[in-house]
mmCIF file of N, CA and C in Angstrom:
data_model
loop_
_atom_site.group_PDB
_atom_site.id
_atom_site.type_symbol
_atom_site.label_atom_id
_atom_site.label_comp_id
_atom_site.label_asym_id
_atom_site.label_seq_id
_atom_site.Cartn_x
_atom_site.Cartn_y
_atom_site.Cartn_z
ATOM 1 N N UNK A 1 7.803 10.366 11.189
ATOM 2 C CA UNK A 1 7.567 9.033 10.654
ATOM 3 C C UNK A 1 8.038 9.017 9.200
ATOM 4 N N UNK A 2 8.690 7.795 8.905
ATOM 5 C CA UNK A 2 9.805 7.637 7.492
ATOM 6 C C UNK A 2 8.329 7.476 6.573
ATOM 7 N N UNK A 3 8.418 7.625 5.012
ATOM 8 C CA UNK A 3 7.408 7.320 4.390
ATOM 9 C C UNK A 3 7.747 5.695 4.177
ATOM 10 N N UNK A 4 9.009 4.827 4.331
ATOM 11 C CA UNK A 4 8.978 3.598 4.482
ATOM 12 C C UNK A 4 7.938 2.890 5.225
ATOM 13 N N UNK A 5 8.168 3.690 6.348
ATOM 14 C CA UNK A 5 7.124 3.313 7.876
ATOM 15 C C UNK A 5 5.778 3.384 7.206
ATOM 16 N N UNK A 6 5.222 4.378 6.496
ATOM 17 C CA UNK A 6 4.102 4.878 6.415
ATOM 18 C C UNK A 6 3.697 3.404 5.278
ATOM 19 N N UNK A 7 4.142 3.650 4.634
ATOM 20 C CA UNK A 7 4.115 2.048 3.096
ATOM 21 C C UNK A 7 3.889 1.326 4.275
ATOM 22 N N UNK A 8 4.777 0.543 5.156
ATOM 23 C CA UNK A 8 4.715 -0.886 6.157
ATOM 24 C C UNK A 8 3.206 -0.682 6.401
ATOM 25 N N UNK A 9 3.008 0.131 7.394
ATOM 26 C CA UNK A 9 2.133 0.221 7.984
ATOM 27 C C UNK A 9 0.528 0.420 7.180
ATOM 28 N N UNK A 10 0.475 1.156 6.168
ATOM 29 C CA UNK A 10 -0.653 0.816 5.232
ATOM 30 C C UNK A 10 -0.158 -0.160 4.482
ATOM 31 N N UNK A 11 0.500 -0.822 4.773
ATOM 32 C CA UNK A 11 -0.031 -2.292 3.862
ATOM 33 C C UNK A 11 -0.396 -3.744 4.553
ATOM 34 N N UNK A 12 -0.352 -2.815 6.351
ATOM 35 C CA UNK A 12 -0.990 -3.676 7.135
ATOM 36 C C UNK A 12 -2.609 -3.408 7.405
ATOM 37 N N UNK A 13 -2.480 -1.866 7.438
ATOM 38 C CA UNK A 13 -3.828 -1.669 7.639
ATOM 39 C C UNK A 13 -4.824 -2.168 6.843
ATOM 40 N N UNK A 14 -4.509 -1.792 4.904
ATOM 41 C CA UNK A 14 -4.973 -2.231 4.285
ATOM 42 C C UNK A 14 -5.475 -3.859 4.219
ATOM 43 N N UNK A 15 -4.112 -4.907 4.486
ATOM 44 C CA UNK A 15 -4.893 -6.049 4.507
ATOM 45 C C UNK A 15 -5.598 -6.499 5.945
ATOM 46 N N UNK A 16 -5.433 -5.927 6.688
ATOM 47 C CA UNK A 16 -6.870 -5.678 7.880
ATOM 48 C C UNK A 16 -8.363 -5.512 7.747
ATOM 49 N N UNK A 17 -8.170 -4.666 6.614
ATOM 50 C CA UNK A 17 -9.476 -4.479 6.057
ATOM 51 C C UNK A 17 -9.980 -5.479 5.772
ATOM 52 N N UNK A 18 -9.143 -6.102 4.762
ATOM 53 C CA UNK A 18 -9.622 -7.590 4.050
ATOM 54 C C UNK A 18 -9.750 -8.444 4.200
ATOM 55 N N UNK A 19 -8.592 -8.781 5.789
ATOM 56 C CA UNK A 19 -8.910 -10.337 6.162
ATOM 57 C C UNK A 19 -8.938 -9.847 7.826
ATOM 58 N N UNK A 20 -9.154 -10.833 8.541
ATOM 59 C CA UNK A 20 -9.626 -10.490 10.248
ATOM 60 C C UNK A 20 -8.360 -11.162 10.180
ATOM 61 N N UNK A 21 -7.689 -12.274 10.332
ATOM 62 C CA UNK A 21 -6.656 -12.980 10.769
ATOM 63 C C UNK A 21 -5.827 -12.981 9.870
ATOM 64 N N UNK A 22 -4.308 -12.726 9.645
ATOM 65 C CA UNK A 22 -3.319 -13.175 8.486
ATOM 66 C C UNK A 22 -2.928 -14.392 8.675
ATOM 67 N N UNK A 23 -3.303 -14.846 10.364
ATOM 68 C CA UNK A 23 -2.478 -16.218 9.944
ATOM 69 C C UNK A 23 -2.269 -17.523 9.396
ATOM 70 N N UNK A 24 -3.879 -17.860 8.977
ATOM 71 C CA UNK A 24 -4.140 -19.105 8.265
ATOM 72 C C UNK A 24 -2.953 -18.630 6.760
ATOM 73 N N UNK A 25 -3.180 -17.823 6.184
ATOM 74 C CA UNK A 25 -2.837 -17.327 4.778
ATOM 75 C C UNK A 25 -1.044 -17.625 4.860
ATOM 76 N N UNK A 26 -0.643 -16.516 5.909
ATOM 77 C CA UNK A 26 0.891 -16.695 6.102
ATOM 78 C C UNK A 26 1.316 -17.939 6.218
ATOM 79 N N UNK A 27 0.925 -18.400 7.126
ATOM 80 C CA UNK A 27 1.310 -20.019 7.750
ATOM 81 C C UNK A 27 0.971 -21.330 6.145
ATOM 82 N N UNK A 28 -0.021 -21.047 5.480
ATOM 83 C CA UNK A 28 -0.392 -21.634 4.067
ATOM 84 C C UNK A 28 1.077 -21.602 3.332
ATOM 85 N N UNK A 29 1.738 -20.095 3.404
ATOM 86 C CA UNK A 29 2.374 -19.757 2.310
ATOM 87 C C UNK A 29 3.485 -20.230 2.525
ATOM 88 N N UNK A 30 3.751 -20.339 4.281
ATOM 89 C CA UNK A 30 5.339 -20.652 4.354
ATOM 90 C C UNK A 30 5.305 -22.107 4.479
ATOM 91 N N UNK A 31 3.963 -22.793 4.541
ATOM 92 C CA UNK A 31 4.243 -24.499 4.381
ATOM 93 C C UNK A 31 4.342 -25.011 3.161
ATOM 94 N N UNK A 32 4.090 -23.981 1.853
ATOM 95 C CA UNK A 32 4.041 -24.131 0.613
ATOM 96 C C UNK A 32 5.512 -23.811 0.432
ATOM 97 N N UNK A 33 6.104 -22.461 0.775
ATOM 98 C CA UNK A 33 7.898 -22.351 -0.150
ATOM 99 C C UNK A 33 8.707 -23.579 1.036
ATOM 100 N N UNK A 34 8.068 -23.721 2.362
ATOM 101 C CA UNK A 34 8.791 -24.481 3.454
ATOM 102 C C UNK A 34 8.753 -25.244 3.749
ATOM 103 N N UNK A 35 8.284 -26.787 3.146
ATOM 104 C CA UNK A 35 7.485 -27.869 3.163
ATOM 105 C C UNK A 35 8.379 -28.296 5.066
ATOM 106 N N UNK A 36 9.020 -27.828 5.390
ATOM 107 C CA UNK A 36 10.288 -28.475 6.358
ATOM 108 C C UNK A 36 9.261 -27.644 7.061
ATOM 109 N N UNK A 37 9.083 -26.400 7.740
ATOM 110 C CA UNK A 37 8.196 -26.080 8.645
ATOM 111 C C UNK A 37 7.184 -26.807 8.914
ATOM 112 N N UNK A 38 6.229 -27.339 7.912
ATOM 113 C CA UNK A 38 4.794 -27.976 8.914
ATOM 114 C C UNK A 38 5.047 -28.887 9.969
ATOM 115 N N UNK A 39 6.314 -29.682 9.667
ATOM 116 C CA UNK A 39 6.286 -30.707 11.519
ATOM 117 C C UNK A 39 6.925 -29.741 12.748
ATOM 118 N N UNK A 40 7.113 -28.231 12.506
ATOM 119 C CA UNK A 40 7.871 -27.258 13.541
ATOM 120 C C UNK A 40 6.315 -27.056 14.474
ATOM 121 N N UNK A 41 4.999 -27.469 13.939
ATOM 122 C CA UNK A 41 4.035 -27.314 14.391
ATOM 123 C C UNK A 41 2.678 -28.178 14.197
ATOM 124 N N UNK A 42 3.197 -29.097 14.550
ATOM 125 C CA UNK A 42 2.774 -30.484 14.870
ATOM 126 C C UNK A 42 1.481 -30.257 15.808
ATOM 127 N N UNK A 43 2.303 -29.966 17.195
ATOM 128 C CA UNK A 43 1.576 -30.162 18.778
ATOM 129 C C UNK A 43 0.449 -29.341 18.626
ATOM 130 N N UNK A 44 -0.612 -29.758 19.537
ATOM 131 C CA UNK A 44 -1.787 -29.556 20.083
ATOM 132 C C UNK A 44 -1.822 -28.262 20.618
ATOM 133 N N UNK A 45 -2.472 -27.308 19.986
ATOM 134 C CA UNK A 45 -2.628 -25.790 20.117
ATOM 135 C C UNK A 45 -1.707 -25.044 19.423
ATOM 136 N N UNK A 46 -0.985 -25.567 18.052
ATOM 137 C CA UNK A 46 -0.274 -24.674 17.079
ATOM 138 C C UNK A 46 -0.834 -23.858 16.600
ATOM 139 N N UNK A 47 -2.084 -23.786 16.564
ATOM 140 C CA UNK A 47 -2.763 -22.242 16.019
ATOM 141 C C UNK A 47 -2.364 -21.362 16.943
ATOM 142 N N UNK A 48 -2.615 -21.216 18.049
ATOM 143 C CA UNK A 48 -2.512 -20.428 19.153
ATOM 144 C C UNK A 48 -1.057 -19.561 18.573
ATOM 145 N N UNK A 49 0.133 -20.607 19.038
ATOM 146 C CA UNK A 49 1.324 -20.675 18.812
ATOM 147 C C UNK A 49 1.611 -19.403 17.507
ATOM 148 N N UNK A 50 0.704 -20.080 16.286
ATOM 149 C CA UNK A 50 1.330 -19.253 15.189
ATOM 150 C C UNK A 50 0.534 -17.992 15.165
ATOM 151 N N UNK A 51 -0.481 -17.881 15.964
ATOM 152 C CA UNK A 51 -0.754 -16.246 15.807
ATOM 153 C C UNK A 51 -0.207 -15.398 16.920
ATOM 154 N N UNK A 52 -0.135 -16.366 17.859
ATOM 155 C CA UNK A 52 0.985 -15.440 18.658
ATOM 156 C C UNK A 52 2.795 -15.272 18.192
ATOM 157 N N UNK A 53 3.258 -15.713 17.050
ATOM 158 C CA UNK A 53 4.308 -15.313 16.745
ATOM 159 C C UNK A 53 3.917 -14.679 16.078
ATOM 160 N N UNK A 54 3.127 -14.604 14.581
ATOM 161 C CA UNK A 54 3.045 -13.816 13.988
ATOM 162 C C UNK A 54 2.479 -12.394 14.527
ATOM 163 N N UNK A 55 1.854 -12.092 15.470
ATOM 164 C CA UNK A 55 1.712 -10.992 16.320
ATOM 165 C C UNK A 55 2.808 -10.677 16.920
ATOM 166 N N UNK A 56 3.957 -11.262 17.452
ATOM 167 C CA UNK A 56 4.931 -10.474 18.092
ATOM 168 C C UNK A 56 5.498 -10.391 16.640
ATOM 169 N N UNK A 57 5.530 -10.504 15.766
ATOM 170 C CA UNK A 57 6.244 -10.677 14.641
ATOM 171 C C UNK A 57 6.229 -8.965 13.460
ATOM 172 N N UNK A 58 4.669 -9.058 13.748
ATOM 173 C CA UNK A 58 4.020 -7.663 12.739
ATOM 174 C C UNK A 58 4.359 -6.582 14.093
ATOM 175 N N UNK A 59 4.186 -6.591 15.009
ATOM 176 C CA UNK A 59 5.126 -5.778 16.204
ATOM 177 C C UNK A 59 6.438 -5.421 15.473
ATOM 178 N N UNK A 60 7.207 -6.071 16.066
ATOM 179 C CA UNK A 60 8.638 -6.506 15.750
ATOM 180 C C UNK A 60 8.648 -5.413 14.267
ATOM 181 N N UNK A 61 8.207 -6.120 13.367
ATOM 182 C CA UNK A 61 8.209 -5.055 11.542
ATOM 183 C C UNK A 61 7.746 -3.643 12.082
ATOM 184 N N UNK A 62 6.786 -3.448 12.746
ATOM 185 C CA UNK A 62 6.489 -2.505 12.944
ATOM 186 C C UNK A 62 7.527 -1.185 13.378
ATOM 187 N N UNK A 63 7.921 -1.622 14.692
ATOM 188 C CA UNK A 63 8.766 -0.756 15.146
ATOM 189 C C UNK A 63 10.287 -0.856 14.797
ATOM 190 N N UNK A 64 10.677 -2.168 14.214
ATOM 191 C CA UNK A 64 12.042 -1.581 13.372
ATOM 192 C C UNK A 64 11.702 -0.775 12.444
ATOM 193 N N UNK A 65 10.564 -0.514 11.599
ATOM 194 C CA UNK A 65 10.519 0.205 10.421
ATOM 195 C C UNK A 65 10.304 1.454 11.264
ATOM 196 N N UNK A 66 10.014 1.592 12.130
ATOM 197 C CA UNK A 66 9.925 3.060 12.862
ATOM 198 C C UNK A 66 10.412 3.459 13.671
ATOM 199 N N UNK A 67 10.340 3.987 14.685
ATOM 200 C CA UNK A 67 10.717 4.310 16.116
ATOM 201 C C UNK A 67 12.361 3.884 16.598
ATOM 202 N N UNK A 68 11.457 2.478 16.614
ATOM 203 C CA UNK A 68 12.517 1.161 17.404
ATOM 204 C C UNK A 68 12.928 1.808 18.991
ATOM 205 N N UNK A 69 11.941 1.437 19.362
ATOM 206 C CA UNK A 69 11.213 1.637 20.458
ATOM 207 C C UNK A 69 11.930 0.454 21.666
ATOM 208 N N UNK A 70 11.950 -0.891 21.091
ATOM 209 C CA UNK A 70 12.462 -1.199 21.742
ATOM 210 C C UNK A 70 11.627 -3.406 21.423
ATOM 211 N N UNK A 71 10.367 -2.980 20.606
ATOM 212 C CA UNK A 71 10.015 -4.279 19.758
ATOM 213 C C UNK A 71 10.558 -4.755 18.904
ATOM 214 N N UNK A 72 11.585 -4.251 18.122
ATOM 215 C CA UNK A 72 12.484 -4.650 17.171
ATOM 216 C C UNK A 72 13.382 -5.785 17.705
ATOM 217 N N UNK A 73 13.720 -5.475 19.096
ATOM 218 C CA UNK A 73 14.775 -6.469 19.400
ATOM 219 C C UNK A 73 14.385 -7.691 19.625
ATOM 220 N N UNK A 74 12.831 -8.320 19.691
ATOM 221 C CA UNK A 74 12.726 -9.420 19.396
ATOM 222 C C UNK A 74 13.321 -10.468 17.981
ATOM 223 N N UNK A 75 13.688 -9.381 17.512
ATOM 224 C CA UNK A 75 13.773 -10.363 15.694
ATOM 225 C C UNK A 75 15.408 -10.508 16.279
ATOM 226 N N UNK A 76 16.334 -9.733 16.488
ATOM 227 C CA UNK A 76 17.757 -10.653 17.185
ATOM 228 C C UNK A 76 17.643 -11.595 18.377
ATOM 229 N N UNK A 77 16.574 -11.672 19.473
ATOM 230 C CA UNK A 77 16.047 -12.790 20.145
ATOM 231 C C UNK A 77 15.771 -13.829 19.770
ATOM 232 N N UNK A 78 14.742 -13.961 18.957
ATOM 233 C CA UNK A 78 14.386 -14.988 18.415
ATOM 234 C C UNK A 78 15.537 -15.625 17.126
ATOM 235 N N UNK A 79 16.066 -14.789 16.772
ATOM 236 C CA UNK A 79 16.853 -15.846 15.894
ATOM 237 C C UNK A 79 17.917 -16.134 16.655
ATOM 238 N N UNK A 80 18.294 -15.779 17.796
ATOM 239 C CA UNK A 80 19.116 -16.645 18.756
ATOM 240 C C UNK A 80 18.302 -17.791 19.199
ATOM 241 N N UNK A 81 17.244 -17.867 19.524
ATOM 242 C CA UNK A 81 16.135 -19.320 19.985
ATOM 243 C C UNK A 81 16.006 -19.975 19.075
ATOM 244 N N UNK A 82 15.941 -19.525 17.950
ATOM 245 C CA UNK A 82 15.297 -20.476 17.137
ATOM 246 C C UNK A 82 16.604 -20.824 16.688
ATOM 247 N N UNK A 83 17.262 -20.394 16.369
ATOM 248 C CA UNK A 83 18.463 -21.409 16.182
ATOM 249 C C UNK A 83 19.255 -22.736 17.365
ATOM 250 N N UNK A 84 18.840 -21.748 18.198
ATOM 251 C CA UNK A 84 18.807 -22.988 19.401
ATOM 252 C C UNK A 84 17.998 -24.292 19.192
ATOM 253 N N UNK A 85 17.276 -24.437 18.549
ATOM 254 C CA UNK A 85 16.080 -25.601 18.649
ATOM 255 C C UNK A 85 16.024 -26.486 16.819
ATOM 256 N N UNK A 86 17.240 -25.444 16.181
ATOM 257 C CA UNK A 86 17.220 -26.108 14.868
ATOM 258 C C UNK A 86 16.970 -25.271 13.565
ATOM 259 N N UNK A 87 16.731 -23.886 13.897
ATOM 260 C CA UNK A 87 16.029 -23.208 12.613
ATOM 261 C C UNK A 87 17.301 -22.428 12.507
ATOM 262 N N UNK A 88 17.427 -22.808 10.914
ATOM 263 C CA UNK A 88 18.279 -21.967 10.585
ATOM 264 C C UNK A 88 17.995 -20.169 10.552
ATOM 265 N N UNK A 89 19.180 -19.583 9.817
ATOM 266 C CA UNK A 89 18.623 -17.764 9.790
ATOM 267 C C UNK A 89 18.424 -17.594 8.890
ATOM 268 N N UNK A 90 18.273 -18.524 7.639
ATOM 269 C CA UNK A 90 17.737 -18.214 6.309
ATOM 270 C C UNK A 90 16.173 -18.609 6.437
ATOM 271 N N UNK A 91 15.551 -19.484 7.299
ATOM 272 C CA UNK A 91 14.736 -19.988 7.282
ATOM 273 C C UNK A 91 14.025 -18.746 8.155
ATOM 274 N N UNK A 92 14.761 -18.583 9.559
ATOM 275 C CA UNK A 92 13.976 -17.280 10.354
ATOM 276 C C UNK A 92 13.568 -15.954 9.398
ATOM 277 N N UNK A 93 14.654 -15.379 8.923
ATOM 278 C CA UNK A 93 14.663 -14.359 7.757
ATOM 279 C C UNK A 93 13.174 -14.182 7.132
ATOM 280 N N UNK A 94 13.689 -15.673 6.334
ATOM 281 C CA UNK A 94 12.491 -15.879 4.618
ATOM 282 C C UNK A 94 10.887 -15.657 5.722
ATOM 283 N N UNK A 95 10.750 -15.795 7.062
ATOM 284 C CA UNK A 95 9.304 -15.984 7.485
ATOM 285 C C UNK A 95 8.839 -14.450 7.325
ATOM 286 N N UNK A 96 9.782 -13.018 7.342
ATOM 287 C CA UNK A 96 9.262 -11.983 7.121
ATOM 288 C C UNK A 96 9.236 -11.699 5.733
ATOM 289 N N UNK A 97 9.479 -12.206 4.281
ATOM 290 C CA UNK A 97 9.276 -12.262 3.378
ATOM 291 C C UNK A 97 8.326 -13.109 3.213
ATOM 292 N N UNK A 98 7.496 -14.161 3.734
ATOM 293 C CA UNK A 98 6.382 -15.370 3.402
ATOM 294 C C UNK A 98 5.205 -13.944 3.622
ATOM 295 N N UNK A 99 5.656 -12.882 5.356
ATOM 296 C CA UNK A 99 4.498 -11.866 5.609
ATOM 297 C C UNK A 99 4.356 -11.076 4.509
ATOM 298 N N UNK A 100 5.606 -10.596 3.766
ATOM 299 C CA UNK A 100 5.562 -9.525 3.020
ATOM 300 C C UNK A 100 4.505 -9.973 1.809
ATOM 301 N N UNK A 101 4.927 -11.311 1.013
ATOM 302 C CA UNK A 101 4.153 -11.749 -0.208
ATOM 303 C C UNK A 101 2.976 -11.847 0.302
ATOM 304 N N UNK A 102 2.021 -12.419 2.053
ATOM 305 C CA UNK A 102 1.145 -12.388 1.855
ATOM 306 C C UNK A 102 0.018 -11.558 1.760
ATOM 307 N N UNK A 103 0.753 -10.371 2.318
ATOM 308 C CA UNK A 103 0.380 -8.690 2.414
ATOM 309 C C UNK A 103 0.284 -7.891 0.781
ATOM 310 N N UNK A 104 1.208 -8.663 0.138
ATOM 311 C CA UNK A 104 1.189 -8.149 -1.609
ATOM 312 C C UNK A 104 0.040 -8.959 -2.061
ATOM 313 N N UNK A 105 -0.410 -9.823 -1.961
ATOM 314 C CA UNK A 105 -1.330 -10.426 -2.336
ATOM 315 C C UNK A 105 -2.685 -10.109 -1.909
ATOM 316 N N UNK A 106 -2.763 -10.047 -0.516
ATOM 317 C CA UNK A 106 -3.767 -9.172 -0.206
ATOM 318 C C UNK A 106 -4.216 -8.189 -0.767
ATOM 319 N N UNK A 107 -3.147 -6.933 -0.685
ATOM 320 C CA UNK A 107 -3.306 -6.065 -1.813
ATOM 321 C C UNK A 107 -3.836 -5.908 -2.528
ATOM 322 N N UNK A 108 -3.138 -6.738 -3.801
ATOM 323 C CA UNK A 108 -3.297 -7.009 -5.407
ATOM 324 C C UNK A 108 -2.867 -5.274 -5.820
ATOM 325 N N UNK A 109 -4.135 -4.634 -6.623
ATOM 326 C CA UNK A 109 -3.423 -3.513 -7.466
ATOM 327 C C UNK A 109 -3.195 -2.171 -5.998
ATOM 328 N N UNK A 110 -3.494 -2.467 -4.679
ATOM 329 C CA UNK A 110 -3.430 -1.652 -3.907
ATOM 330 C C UNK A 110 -2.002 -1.637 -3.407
ATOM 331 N N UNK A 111 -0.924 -2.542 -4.083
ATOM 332 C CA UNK A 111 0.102 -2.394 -3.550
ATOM 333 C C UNK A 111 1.591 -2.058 -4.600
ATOM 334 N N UNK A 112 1.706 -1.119 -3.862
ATOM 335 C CA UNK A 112 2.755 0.161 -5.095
ATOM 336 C C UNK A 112 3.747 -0.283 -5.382
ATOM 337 N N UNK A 113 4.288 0.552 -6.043
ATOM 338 C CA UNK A 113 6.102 0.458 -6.248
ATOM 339 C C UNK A 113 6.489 0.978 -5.142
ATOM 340 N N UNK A 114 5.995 2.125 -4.554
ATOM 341 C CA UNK A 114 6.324 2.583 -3.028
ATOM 342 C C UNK A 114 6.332 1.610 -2.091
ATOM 343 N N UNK A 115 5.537 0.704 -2.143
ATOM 344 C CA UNK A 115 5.300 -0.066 -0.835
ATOM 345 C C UNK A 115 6.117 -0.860 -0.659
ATOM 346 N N UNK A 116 6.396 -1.863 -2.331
ATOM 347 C CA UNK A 116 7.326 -2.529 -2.608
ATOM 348 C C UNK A 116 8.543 -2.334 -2.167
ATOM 349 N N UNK A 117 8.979 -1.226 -2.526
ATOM 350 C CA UNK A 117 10.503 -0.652 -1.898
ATOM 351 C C UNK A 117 10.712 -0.439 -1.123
ATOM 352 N N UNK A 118 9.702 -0.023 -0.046
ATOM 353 C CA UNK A 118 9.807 0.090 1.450
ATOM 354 C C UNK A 118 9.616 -1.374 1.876
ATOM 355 N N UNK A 119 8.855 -2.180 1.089
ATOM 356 C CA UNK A 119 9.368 -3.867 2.107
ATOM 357 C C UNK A 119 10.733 -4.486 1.513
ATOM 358 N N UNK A 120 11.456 -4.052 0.317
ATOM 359 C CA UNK A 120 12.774 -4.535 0.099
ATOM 360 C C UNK A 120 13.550 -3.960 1.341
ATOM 361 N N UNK A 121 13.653 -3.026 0.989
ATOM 362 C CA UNK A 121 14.420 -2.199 2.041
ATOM 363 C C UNK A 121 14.545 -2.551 3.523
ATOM 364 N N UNK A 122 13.169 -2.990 3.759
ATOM 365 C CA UNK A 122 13.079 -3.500 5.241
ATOM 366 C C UNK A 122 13.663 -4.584 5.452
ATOM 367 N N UNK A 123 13.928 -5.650 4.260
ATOM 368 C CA UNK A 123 13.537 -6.839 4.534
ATOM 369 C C UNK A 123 15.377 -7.155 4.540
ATOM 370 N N UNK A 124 15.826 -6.129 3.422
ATOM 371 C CA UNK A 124 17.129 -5.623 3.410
ATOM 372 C C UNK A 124 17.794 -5.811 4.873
ATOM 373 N N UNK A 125 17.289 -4.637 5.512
ATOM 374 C CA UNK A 125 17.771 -4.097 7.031
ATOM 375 C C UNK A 125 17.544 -5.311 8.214
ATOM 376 N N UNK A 126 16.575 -6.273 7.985
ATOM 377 C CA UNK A 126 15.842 -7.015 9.332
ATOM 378 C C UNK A 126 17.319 -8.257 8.566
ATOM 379 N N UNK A 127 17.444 -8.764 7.875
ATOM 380 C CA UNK A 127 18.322 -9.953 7.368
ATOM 381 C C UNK A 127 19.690 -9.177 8.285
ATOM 382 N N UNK A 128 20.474 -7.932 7.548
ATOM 383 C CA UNK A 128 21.414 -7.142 7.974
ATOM 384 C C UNK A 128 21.401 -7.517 9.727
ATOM 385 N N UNK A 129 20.435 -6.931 9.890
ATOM 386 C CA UNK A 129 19.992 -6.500 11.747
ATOM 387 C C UNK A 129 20.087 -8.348 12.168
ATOM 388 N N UNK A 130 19.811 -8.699 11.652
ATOM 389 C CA UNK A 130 19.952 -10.223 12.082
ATOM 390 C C UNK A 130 20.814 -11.338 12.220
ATOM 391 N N UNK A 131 21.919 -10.713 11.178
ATOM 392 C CA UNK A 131 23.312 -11.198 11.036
ATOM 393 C C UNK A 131 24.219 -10.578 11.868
ATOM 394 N N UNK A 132 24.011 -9.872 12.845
ATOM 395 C CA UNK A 132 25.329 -8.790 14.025
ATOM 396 C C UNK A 132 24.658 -10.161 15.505
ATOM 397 N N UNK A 133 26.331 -10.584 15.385
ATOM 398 C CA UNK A 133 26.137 -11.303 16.329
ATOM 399 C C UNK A 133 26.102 -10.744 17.910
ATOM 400 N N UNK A 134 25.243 -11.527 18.192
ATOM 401 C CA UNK A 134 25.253 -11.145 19.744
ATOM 402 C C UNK A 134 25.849 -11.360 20.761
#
């Protein structure tokens, strides 16, 4: 296991500790830099909706930062769908940077220069990994 992996992954565990759900917080943050997302989730049972993406989502981070097992390949899936329906790939992208800031925040002084660099880096590779067309 990369010590990148190891940073991802305690800086999930860590904000586990702190909050039971990320997704009210995430979903807050990306209707704040994304004012264009809140009508993507309009309909009746969008909570549901957004914790089940954001769960295949912290998957997805998970095992590209590690293994890659074979959950990673949702993040080139989905930005083939979601571009199907209107979302751009700057917009798909920025939603694993809305996770990253809300995980730094969680944090606060629990989150390093190590950790930091292991979510550039990632966030580096998932944009990269996302731009090879399919």
């Amino acid at each position: 296991m990369s010590a990148s992996l190891n940073r991802i992954e305690e800086s999930f565990e860590i904000a586990a500790l702190r909050c039971a759900d990320l997704t009210p917080l995430v979903y807050r943050r990306l209707f704040e830099a994304h004012p264009e997302t809140r009508t993507m989730f309009r309909a009746q049972g969008s909570e549901l909706v957004m914790g089940s993406m954001l769960a295949l989502t912290i998957e997805a981070i998970l095992d590209f930062a590690g293994e890659r097992r074979g959950h990673f390949r949702l993040i080139a899936c989905e930005v083939a769908s979601h571009d199907a329906y209107g979302t751009s790939r700057e917009l798909f992208i920025a939603f694993f940077a809305v996770i990253r800031n809300t995980l730094r925040d969680l944090l606060g002084d629990d989150w390093s220069a190590d950790t930091a660099l292991a979510w550039d880096r990632l966030l580096v590779e998932i944009d990269a990994y996302a731009s090879i067309p399919a």
